[in-house]
Amino acid sequence: MRVAVIGAGVIGLSTALCIHEQFHGLVPSLELEVYADRRTPHTTSDVAAGLWQPYLSDHGNLQETLWNKETFDHLLGHLGSPAAKEMGLFLISGYNLFTQPVPDPSWKNIVLGFRNLTPKELELFPGYSHGWFNTALMLECRSYLPWLTQRLTQKGVKFFHKKVESFQEVSGAGVDVVINCTGVRAGELQPDPELQPGRGQVIKVLAPWVKHFIITHDIESGIYNSPYVIPGSEFTVLGGINQNGNWSEENSPQDHKTIWENCCRLLPALREAKIVEEWSGLRPVRPQVRLERESVRHGHCQAEVIHNYGHGGFGITIHWGCAMAAARLLGSILQERQAAGPPQPRL
Amino acid sequence: MAGPKVAVVGAGLIGLSTALCITETCPSCSVTVLSDQFSPNTTSDVAAGILIPHTYPDTPIHVQKQWFRETFSHLFAISNSAEASEAGIHLVSGWQIFKNTPKEQLPFWLDVVLGFRPMSEAELQKFPQHRFGQAFTTLKCDCPPYMLWLEKRLKASGVQICPRKVADLWELHSEYNIVVNCAGIGAHQLVGDKKLFPVRGQVLKVQAPWVKNFIREGDGLTYIYPGIDSVTLGGTREKDNWSLSPDPGTTQDIFDRCCSLEPSLRGAQVVKVKVGLRPSRQSVRLQREVLSQGGVKLPVVHNYGHGSGGFSVHWGTAKDAAYLVRECIAALQGSSSRAKL
């Protein structure tokens, strides 16, 4: 049974690992492969700061909230393990700031110590009248993706550094199930008008005195279009750009100015911070995550595809829950195959 | 009297902040800081500089609270300004945890720090051996940056900072009108204060930039304080131990205790081991005294004995010391005008 994962961002690699963990003992003939034209540190996941935090509202999408919780709990369980440092996993506390009252988020009981900000705390952030404080997790993909890659390599998973042009390319070559984790470019394999790039740009600086994340929100401009500051293990990430429909992966000087000025207004001491890197990335935005099976026909060929893409700006936040769900879908495919008996010759 | 000459003995946190407060409270003074040790070799440089007060048994609580409140307020403003990184002052959140629920669950300073509340069950799960905890956000003054920043502000105010070992406060009587004694643990020798005793603390400075929250055990023996360039792991509280040499067995013990609270520290590299002698006393000695010999008087203001609470109350005590200096000046001016009659 050959399973090919397309995509080596956080979704592709974690789905591959999850599948291996779930099935390698049960399906002796399982051969797992990962195909990707881009690998860490050049994936969309690498641009993200790595903060676990869903959007403000789940829009009634309880499934996504459950996947978020599953991911948080899974990561929390790894915190005390020796692997945590290598994974780029650690606890972090911080602030979400608003200019008006907002309802509590779906994730308030998932994170630790969620509470409203006190008036004195709000003095730190002139212009913001409400806010939250909580402790969450950081999962830095600069570390996590190499860690996942190493685990997978150790388990004998093969990596192919190439661009897959169609599902048939792999299914025609004998792959039984394709796991589509192609993120923002999923449309190249199969058109999906619901999938759009949400272009982001970030400036990485040296500001080791910053110990909290600070995410501001402007209900009008939309998520991540308002300044944010997220301290990592090495650099502090400054951001606040989310441009729907913009496919450019070039850094924009205008966006640089926007990020820099807004973040320095939020934290004046940032003016002393040394700028180290600047990156742009395309969030794979979709009204909801596409996580489902599909039998894709091409002539006489049929490919079993499991789609797992469209995680927008919360891929790291939701990744493990989705990986488990994708593995469950693979499980049902395996069960069907078993029930159906040996494969019929293809005409 | 034109420009009283004030000598501040001691260039630790207390000496520097007191000198600064004096320049602000008594602008006509000329202030000189005299010390045999300067940053990064003072007791203050060993401390993590976290603002969590120590309780002095013989100082009224309302006074301690006022000192802490003033210090917190003063540093809060700096941490929020463009100078924060140069001054080494930053906010840090974390947890104070207890193996057994303490008798006093609400400390006197709970409304001075930010967001103080008991830890939730979920938060306590991170510390399986601990039954109770408090979560809050406070400030940290990293040294040497904070000390260097104070020195910079002093020099900008025209304060002279001079290396000098003062063996006896009286030796200053001919050059200075008022002496401010901020000698810390040095006061044991300098003024023979037998109520002052060292509480030896050993700490490790480690590289663990992924640690963003502080963790402190309620008894103050084990703590993890993330700073700008390193994380301070501590510690010890050895009463009457005068040794300034790091002890390797203690280093291992501190490291192990901290790793049991924060397992990820196992991967951290120890960069430095330091020892400081907390200048401990039942109460901070913050008072005036007049030394006299042969009809000559020397007003002295004492400001020492801050023990483990130096950073937490330094600005409040520095301000009070500056007011006492002002009183000394008024007294001198009063007596000199009487002398003119």
XYZ file of C-alpha atoms in Angstrom:
688
model
C 0.000 0.000 0.000
C 1.705 3.162 -1.216
C 0.615 6.447 0.243
C 2.020 9.689 -1.176
C 1.783 12.960 0.701
C 2.128 16.009 -1.518
C 3.444 19.001 0.391
C 6.105 19.344 3.084
C 4.812 22.242 5.109
C 3.490 21.710 8.598
C 0.353 20.020 7.231
C 2.120 17.590 4.900
C 4.825 16.519 7.315
C 2.561 16.137 10.335
C -0.013 14.221 8.328
C 2.739 11.885 7.125
C 3.966 11.355 10.685
C 0.476 10.786 11.988
C -0.236 8.235 9.280
C 3.001 6.429 10.034
C 2.282 6.371 13.767
C -1.250 5.081 13.239
C -0.674 2.464 10.580
C 2.885 1.263 10.256
C 2.339 -1.596 12.653
C -1.058 -2.475 11.287
C -0.364 -2.327 7.575
C 2.918 -4.175 6.990
C 3.140 -3.194 3.365
C 2.648 0.532 4.031
C 5.059 2.641 2.014
C 4.912 6.319 2.763
C 6.354 8.967 0.450
C 6.499 12.747 0.621
C 6.642 14.867 -2.523
C 7.375 18.579 -2.331
C 8.945 21.243 -4.485
C 9.567 23.399 -1.428
C 10.952 22.250 1.870
C 11.824 23.983 5.142
C 12.900 26.802 5.483
C 11.126 27.832 2.259
C 7.552 26.749 3.019
C 4.673 28.998 4.048
C 4.855 27.439 7.520
C 8.397 28.758 7.931
C 7.253 32.350 7.549
C 4.794 32.078 10.421
C 5.943 33.042 13.905
C 4.482 29.810 15.199
C 2.006 31.047 17.794
C -0.848 28.698 18.565
C -3.934 30.872 18.278
C -7.101 30.355 16.228
C -9.037 33.237 14.717
C -11.318 35.215 17.011
C -14.450 33.433 15.911
C -14.952 29.925 14.620
C -18.117 30.983 12.782
C -19.903 27.974 14.224
C -17.328 25.610 12.807
C -17.164 23.322 15.806
C -15.107 20.745 13.917
C -12.244 23.210 13.492
C -12.435 24.186 17.164
C -12.116 20.525 18.106
C -9.104 20.092 15.824
C -7.539 23.196 17.404
C -8.075 21.754 20.869
C -6.670 18.397 19.833
C -3.560 20.138 18.546
C -3.101 22.226 21.687
C -3.521 19.269 24.005
C -1.182 17.138 21.909
C 1.513 19.822 22.015
C 0.970 20.534 25.718
C 1.615 16.856 26.361
C 4.992 17.164 24.632
C 6.098 20.195 26.624
C 7.791 18.266 29.389
C 9.522 15.847 27.028
C 13.181 16.106 26.028
C 12.035 16.632 22.418
C 10.338 19.951 23.179
C 13.379 22.116 22.604
C 14.249 20.359 19.356
C 10.647 20.688 18.196
C 10.726 24.427 18.806
C 7.901 24.044 21.319
C 7.486 26.255 24.387
C 4.924 28.088 26.466
C 4.346 31.779 25.938
C 1.994 34.301 27.497
C 0.615 37.446 25.992
C -2.011 39.917 25.016
C -4.828 40.274 22.505
C -5.957 43.891 22.200
C -9.192 45.423 20.956
C -10.654 48.877 20.478
C -14.132 47.673 21.433
C -15.684 44.908 23.509
C -15.705 41.507 21.796
C -17.227 38.158 22.775
C -14.929 35.581 24.306
C -13.260 33.364 21.708
C -14.019 29.708 21.090
C -10.585 28.844 22.414
C -10.774 30.538 25.800
C -10.893 27.247 27.660
C -8.299 25.570 25.498
C -5.455 27.952 26.345
C -4.201 28.411 29.905
C -5.237 31.133 32.299
C -7.464 33.072 29.901
C -8.738 36.334 31.427
C -9.649 39.891 30.560
C -7.034 42.610 30.939
C -7.099 44.873 33.971
C -7.241 48.671 33.545
C -3.616 48.955 34.621
C -2.531 46.498 31.952
C -4.457 48.453 29.344
C -2.328 51.497 30.251
C 0.471 49.686 28.452
C -1.483 49.901 25.217
C -2.921 53.369 24.619
C -5.731 53.281 22.092
C -6.960 49.851 23.129
C -9.874 49.616 25.505
C -10.271 45.870 25.942
C -8.119 42.833 25.829
C -7.287 39.333 26.888
C -4.336 37.712 28.589
C -3.561 34.029 28.272
C -0.762 31.511 28.105
C -0.480 29.568 24.868
C 2.182 27.691 22.924
C 4.780 28.506 20.329
C 5.737 25.903 17.752
C 8.511 27.296 15.601
C 8.489 25.629 12.201
C 12.147 26.464 11.668
C 12.680 23.721 14.256
C 9.457 21.705 13.994
C 9.651 20.940 10.286
C 13.249 19.640 10.462
C 12.237 17.625 13.530
C 9.299 16.074 11.657
C 11.520 15.444 8.636
C 14.098 13.699 10.792
C 11.473 11.504 12.466
C 10.012 10.572 9.085
C 13.416 9.816 7.554
C 14.291 7.625 10.530
C 11.095 5.684 9.945
C 12.039 5.030 6.339
C 9.704 7.540 4.702
C 11.054 8.551 1.292
C 11.279 12.179 0.275
C 11.087 13.361 -3.329
C 12.152 16.917 -4.031
C 9.998 17.614 -7.068
C 6.875 19.429 -8.135
C 3.911 17.144 -8.680
C 1.885 18.385 -11.668
C -1.203 16.201 -11.222
C -2.711 13.536 -8.994
C -2.433 11.125 -11.879
C 1.304 11.625 -11.979
C 1.615 9.799 -8.667
C -1.442 7.558 -8.772
C -0.558 6.409 -12.273
C 2.869 5.420 -10.966
C 1.326 2.992 -8.488
C 0.490 5.148 -5.493
C -2.741 3.953 -3.903
C -3.705 7.024 -1.909
C -2.636 10.628 -2.398
C -2.765 13.024 0.527
C -3.098 16.525 -0.835
C -1.385 18.956 1.545
C -0.414 21.503 -1.071
C -1.613 24.553 0.822
C -2.048 27.754 -1.136
C -1.175 26.150 -4.486
C -3.732 23.333 -4.236
C -5.547 25.016 -7.112
C -2.760 23.926 -9.437
C -3.693 20.304 -8.872
C -7.422 20.883 -8.871
C -9.123 24.268 -9.308
C -10.666 25.523 -6.108
C -12.249 28.988 -6.342
C -12.713 29.014 -2.563
C -8.960 28.936 -2.004
C -7.254 32.316 -2.000
C -3.857 33.564 -0.915
C -3.869 35.719 2.229
C -0.515 37.405 1.716
C 1.450 38.178 4.839
C 4.762 39.887 5.425
C 6.865 39.760 8.572
C 9.983 41.470 9.856
C 12.217 39.398 12.127
C 14.133 41.482 14.669
C 16.405 41.004 17.660
C 14.381 42.155 20.660
C 15.121 39.683 23.437
C 13.541 41.873 26.117
C 10.104 41.147 24.678
C 8.675 38.153 26.521
C 4.997 38.350 25.555
C 3.079 38.078 22.325
C 0.923 41.100 21.523
C -1.780 40.717 18.892
C -3.882 43.756 18.118
C -7.211 43.512 16.367
C -9.101 45.929 14.197
C -12.493 44.444 13.478
C -12.796 46.525 10.303
C -9.511 45.614 8.684
C -9.823 41.917 9.468
C -7.597 39.328 11.051
C -3.822 39.891 10.958
C -4.185 43.280 9.264
C -3.401 44.947 12.550
C 0.050 44.978 14.148
C 1.349 42.005 16.080
C 4.592 41.238 17.914
C 5.521 37.622 18.628
C 8.782 36.780 20.431
C 10.391 33.554 19.285
C 13.334 31.657 20.678
C 15.779 33.662 18.582
C 13.959 36.483 16.840
C 10.885 38.537 17.510
C 8.427 38.547 14.637
C 6.675 41.789 13.716
C 3.668 41.521 11.427
C 0.219 42.719 10.580
C -0.386 42.186 6.880
C -3.110 40.000 5.381
C -3.926 40.816 1.770
C -6.561 38.646 0.211
C -5.901 37.693 -3.404
C -2.317 38.976 -3.498
C -0.009 36.269 -4.893
C 3.212 38.219 -4.566
C 5.912 36.588 -2.499
C 8.150 39.640 -2.769
C 8.643 41.872 0.247
C 6.856 45.160 -0.228
C 8.556 48.347 1.047
C 5.134 49.831 1.755
C 4.181 46.849 3.898
C 7.553 47.056 5.638
C 6.794 50.639 6.569
C 3.315 49.733 7.782
C 4.554 46.893 9.957
C 7.518 48.817 11.371
C 5.643 52.000 12.236
C 2.645 50.241 13.704
C 4.710 47.880 15.829
C 7.009 50.651 17.065
C 3.972 52.657 18.070
C 2.746 49.652 20.014
C 6.146 48.994 21.657
C 8.365 52.098 21.453
C 11.482 50.199 22.519
C 11.322 48.240 19.243
C 12.959 51.223 17.553
C 16.203 49.937 19.090
C 15.677 46.454 17.690
C 17.992 45.273 14.944
C 16.235 44.013 11.801
C 17.569 40.616 10.771
C 15.243 39.183 8.116
C 12.086 39.953 6.202
C 9.751 37.393 4.648
C 6.500 37.153 2.765
C 4.183 34.171 2.754
C 0.807 33.246 1.316
C -1.691 31.969 3.846
C -3.881 29.300 2.201
C -7.210 30.984 2.968
C -10.501 29.152 2.581
C -13.936 29.627 4.205
C -13.245 26.294 5.878
C -10.500 23.713 5.799
C -10.883 21.176 2.997
C -10.446 17.858 4.739
C -12.241 15.139 2.806
C -11.867 12.144 0.561
C -12.342 12.265 -3.156
C -12.072 9.701 -5.913
C -10.492 11.579 -8.768
C -11.070 10.114 -12.213
C -8.822 10.726 -15.160
C -9.665 8.575 -18.131
C -9.604 5.009 -16.913
C -7.554 5.881 -13.842
C -8.992 6.421 -10.462
C -7.051 8.026 -7.638
C -8.077 8.063 -4.001
C -7.261 11.520 -2.736
C -7.507 12.844 0.773
C -7.504 16.623 0.738
C -6.025 18.456 3.710
C -5.503 22.091 2.778
C -6.902 25.575 3.264
C -5.770 26.231 6.857
C -5.395 29.979 6.363
C -3.523 31.697 9.149
C -4.082 28.916 11.664
C -2.250 25.967 10.121
C 0.125 25.439 13.018
C -2.777 25.903 15.413
C -4.911 23.187 13.824
C -2.356 20.895 12.222
C -2.420 17.870 14.517
C -6.202 17.643 14.695
C -6.310 17.688 10.898
C -3.498 15.158 10.611
C -5.445 12.781 12.843
C -8.612 13.347 10.815
C -6.726 12.681 7.567
C -5.310 9.515 9.095
C -8.843 8.433 10.008
C -9.921 8.971 6.413
C -7.020 6.813 5.292
C -8.160 4.232 7.827
C -11.569 4.049 6.219
C -9.984 3.658 2.798
C -7.856 0.815 4.152
C -10.910 -0.838 5.679
C -12.807 -0.616 2.399
C -9.887 -2.122 0.540
C -9.692 -4.977 2.979
C -13.416 -5.652 2.765
C -13.302 -5.501 -1.020
C -10.692 -8.279 -1.185
C -7.698 -8.293 -3.535
C -7.633 -5.518 -6.160
C -9.288 -6.224 -9.511
C -7.118 -5.795 -12.589
C -7.677 -2.444 -14.173
C -9.157 -2.572 -17.673
C 24.438 77.438 51.865
C 25.558 76.997 48.299
C 25.393 73.556 46.843
C 25.703 71.084 49.723
C 28.211 68.374 48.911
C 26.718 64.930 49.278
C 28.725 61.725 49.199
C 26.884 58.486 48.428
C 28.896 55.497 49.582
C 28.164 52.419 47.480
C 27.541 51.987 43.759
C 25.177 49.076 43.836
C 21.535 49.443 42.944
C 20.750 51.306 46.159
C 23.677 53.718 45.894
C 23.029 54.606 42.255
C 19.272 54.991 42.578
C 19.605 56.973 45.795
C 22.138 59.297 44.158
C 19.726 59.817 41.265
C 16.818 60.574 43.592
C 18.954 63.079 45.476
C 19.742 64.978 42.269
C 16.009 65.135 41.563
C 14.895 66.053 45.087
C 17.777 68.381 45.945
C 18.852 69.990 42.684
C 21.255 72.372 44.419
C 23.380 69.496 45.736
C 26.544 68.265 44.169
C 26.531 64.507 44.475
C 29.491 62.146 44.336
C 29.213 58.362 44.366
C 32.147 56.631 46.078
C 32.618 52.892 45.890
C 35.248 50.200 45.658
C 32.999 48.064 43.429
C 31.015 48.989 40.349
C 28.759 47.113 37.945
C 29.199 44.306 36.911
C 30.904 43.450 40.197
C 28.307 44.498 42.737
C 25.874 42.287 44.654
C 23.116 43.803 42.521
C 24.665 42.352 39.364
C 24.213 38.833 40.673
C 20.503 39.221 41.268
C 17.983 38.480 38.553
C 16.280 41.756 39.411
C 12.735 40.455 39.479
C 10.139 42.569 41.238
C 8.668 40.177 43.788
C 8.941 41.701 47.258
C 10.584 40.170 50.250
C 8.829 40.791 53.554
C 10.905 42.574 56.197
C 9.707 41.396 59.604
C 10.319 44.723 61.370
C 9.207 47.229 58.741
C 5.486 48.103 58.771
C 3.716 46.443 55.847
C 2.157 49.665 54.629
C 5.649 51.159 54.288
C 6.904 48.136 52.342
C 3.875 48.281 50.121
C 4.435 51.960 49.442
C 8.087 51.330 48.551
C 7.089 48.525 46.204
C 4.303 50.506 44.623
C 6.592 53.450 43.921
C 9.302 51.233 42.508
C 6.876 49.311 40.329
C 5.240 52.459 39.048
C 8.544 54.093 38.240
C 9.866 51.062 36.347
C 6.537 50.414 34.642
C 6.804 53.806 32.976
C 10.336 53.089 31.767
C 9.398 49.612 30.492
C 6.693 51.235 28.415
C 9.026 53.815 26.894
C 11.564 53.839 24.107
C 14.338 53.463 26.701
C 13.138 50.086 27.944
C 15.716 47.970 26.170
C 18.647 50.223 27.063
C 17.517 50.336 30.697
C 17.098 46.557 30.716
C 13.589 46.732 32.105
C 10.918 44.407 30.802
C 7.651 42.808 31.764
C 7.588 39.116 32.480
C 4.691 36.835 33.380
C 4.780 33.601 35.270
C 3.897 31.548 38.260
C 4.722 31.311 41.944
C 4.006 27.752 43.016
C 3.661 25.996 46.324
C 3.904 22.319 47.183
C 1.397 22.890 49.945
C -1.234 25.592 50.035
C 0.304 28.478 52.005
C -1.382 30.023 55.017
C -1.199 33.420 53.411
C -2.592 33.033 49.906
C -2.904 36.738 49.212
C 0.396 38.613 49.546
C 0.395 42.314 50.442
C 1.664 43.222 46.995
C -0.963 41.445 44.926
C -2.574 44.627 43.652
C 0.711 46.229 42.685
C 1.781 43.566 40.185
C -0.403 43.022 37.134
C -3.197 40.523 36.715
C -2.620 38.667 39.984
C -4.830 35.627 40.392
C -4.648 32.046 41.653
C -3.523 29.516 39.057
C -6.174 27.387 37.405
C -6.253 23.594 37.659
C -5.067 23.346 34.069
C -2.086 25.583 34.779
C -1.155 23.587 37.879
C -0.997 20.424 35.792
C 2.344 21.647 34.514
C 3.622 21.282 38.096
C 2.404 17.909 39.344
C 4.156 18.219 42.703
C 2.542 21.537 43.504
C -0.940 22.038 44.844
C -1.317 25.794 44.718
C -0.015 28.687 42.712
C -0.328 32.342 41.810
C -0.090 33.754 38.316
C 0.888 37.353 37.664
C 2.896 39.717 35.512
C 5.715 41.742 37.002
C 8.854 43.608 35.965
C 12.468 42.569 35.765
C 15.544 44.795 35.837
C 18.372 43.142 34.008
C 21.861 43.914 35.265
C 24.302 45.168 34.144
C 22.084 47.108 31.660
C 19.975 48.733 34.384
C 23.028 49.669 36.430
C 24.808 51.099 33.391
C 21.714 53.065 32.490
C 21.559 54.517 36.017
C 25.235 55.451 35.778
C 24.577 57.141 32.449
C 21.721 59.193 33.905
C 23.842 60.111 36.906
C 26.674 61.363 34.734
C 24.187 63.338 32.656
C 23.033 64.978 35.901
C 26.576 65.975 36.750
C 27.134 63.306 39.407
C 30.745 62.236 39.854
C 31.349 58.522 40.205
C 34.704 57.824 41.901
C 36.429 54.575 42.766
C 37.377 54.793 46.431
C 37.387 52.406 49.317
C 35.811 54.173 52.278
C 37.018 52.584 55.511
C 35.125 54.856 57.859
C 32.307 57.314 57.137
C 34.015 59.900 59.296
C 36.937 60.150 56.865
C 34.564 62.009 54.537
C 33.666 64.772 56.987
C 36.114 67.345 55.659
C 35.169 66.938 51.985
C 31.393 66.450 52.219
C 28.484 68.016 54.099
C 26.278 64.935 54.101
C 27.076 61.255 53.683
C 24.591 58.698 52.427
C 25.472 55.160 53.410
C 24.359 52.691 50.723
C 27.116 50.218 51.383
C 24.892 47.152 51.390
C 26.620 44.182 52.947
C 29.647 46.453 53.334
C 27.831 48.244 56.161
C 28.653 45.321 58.417
C 32.264 46.456 58.353
C 31.777 50.124 57.561
C 29.480 51.051 60.420
C 29.742 47.886 62.502
C 26.090 46.956 62.126
C 25.809 43.555 63.794
C 22.130 43.315 62.857
C 23.191 43.058 59.232
C 24.020 39.568 58.017
C 24.723 37.960 54.666
C 22.332 35.500 53.089
C 24.455 33.850 50.445
C 22.855 33.245 47.085
C 24.315 31.267 44.230
C 22.773 31.542 40.749
C 23.373 30.155 37.303
C 23.010 32.207 34.149
C 21.998 29.874 31.311
C 21.190 30.132 27.610
C 17.537 29.189 27.273
C 15.875 31.833 25.117
C 12.761 29.701 24.689
C 11.892 30.170 28.359
C 9.545 33.169 28.376
C 7.780 32.784 31.727
C 9.162 32.922 35.251
C 8.647 30.112 37.731
C 9.316 30.621 41.425
C 8.774 28.236 44.284
C 6.991 29.884 47.190
C 9.874 29.403 49.615
C 12.102 31.391 47.275
C 14.733 28.683 47.056
C 14.135 27.574 43.483
C 13.435 30.001 40.697
C 13.726 30.512 36.960
C 13.782 34.123 35.770
C 14.089 34.783 32.015
C 16.165 37.863 31.281
C 17.238 39.648 28.138
C 20.384 37.671 27.346
C 20.146 34.755 29.722
C 17.873 32.973 32.164
C 18.773 33.131 35.862
C 18.392 29.857 37.730
C 18.500 29.886 41.473
C 19.212 29.537 44.182
C 20.305 29.314 47.770
C 19.607 31.203 50.983
C 22.529 30.498 53.257
C 22.414 32.652 56.347
C 25.741 33.924 57.682
C 27.719 32.374 54.857
C 30.285 34.920 53.666
C 31.809 32.855 50.875
C 31.796 34.455 47.449
C 33.146 31.375 45.680
C 30.723 29.348 43.563
C 30.222 25.824 44.859
C 30.049 23.120 42.124
C 27.801 20.819 44.150
C 25.397 23.687 44.637
C 25.500 24.427 40.908
C 24.366 20.899 40.106
C 21.702 21.028 42.787
C 20.258 24.310 41.500
C 20.285 23.005 37.943
C 18.489 19.803 38.955
C 15.859 21.625 40.998
C 15.144 23.998 38.138
C 14.975 21.192 35.586
C 12.375 19.439 37.677
C 10.204 22.548 37.361
C 11.076 23.219 33.712
C 12.334 20.064 31.960
C 13.349 21.891 28.796
C 16.222 23.454 30.767
C 18.129 20.176 30.451
C 19.141 21.426 27.019
C 20.374 24.762 28.351
C 24.025 25.713 28.468
C 25.326 27.206 31.716
C 27.180 30.392 30.843
C 28.087 31.716 34.269
C 27.828 30.864 37.953
C 27.651 33.796 40.346
C 27.451 34.361 44.069
C 26.024 37.340 45.938
C 25.639 38.124 49.607
C 22.182 39.547 50.224
C 22.591 42.381 52.758
C 19.894 41.105 55.095
C 18.306 42.714 58.066
C 15.017 42.489 59.997
C 14.220 45.891 58.586
C 15.798 48.163 56.013
C 17.904 50.725 57.839
C 16.555 53.945 56.393
C 17.244 56.677 58.904
C 19.276 59.766 59.736
C 22.164 59.807 62.129
C 24.553 62.547 63.131
C 28.158 61.566 63.665
C 30.163 63.979 65.723
C 33.735 64.236 66.854
C 35.258 67.154 68.648
C 32.334 69.467 67.981
C 32.272 68.700 64.264
C 29.084 67.131 63.017
C 28.511 64.933 59.992
C 24.923 64.173 59.030
C 24.496 60.654 57.704
C 21.557 59.040 55.967
C 21.570 55.265 56.054
C 19.907 53.300 53.284
C 20.982 49.663 53.468
C 19.875 46.216 54.554
C 17.477 45.432 51.686
C 18.225 41.708 51.745
C 16.401 39.824 48.973
C 14.131 42.750 48.305
C 16.546 45.307 46.886
C 15.156 45.500 43.381
C 11.572 45.373 44.536
C 11.823 48.416 46.796
C 14.891 50.278 45.568
C 13.186 53.328 44.111
C 10.834 53.763 47.062
C 13.693 53.647 49.549
C 15.867 55.867 47.357
C 13.135 58.505 47.366
C 12.751 58.284 51.130
C 16.516 58.545 51.534
C 16.510 61.629 49.318
C 13.842 63.231 51.544
C 16.029 62.497 54.545
C 18.932 64.181 52.763
C 16.693 67.191 52.185
C 15.919 67.241 55.897
C 19.642 67.137 56.614
C 20.181 70.081 54.302
C 17.407 72.022 55.989
C 18.929 71.243 59.372
C 22.374 72.357 58.187
C 20.965 75.547 56.706
C 19.070 76.197 59.909
C 22.158 75.784 62.058
C 24.376 77.757 59.674
C 21.972 80.686 59.684
C 21.909 80.489 63.450
C 25.701 80.548 63.375
C 25.551 83.768 61.344
C 23.690 85.640 64.051
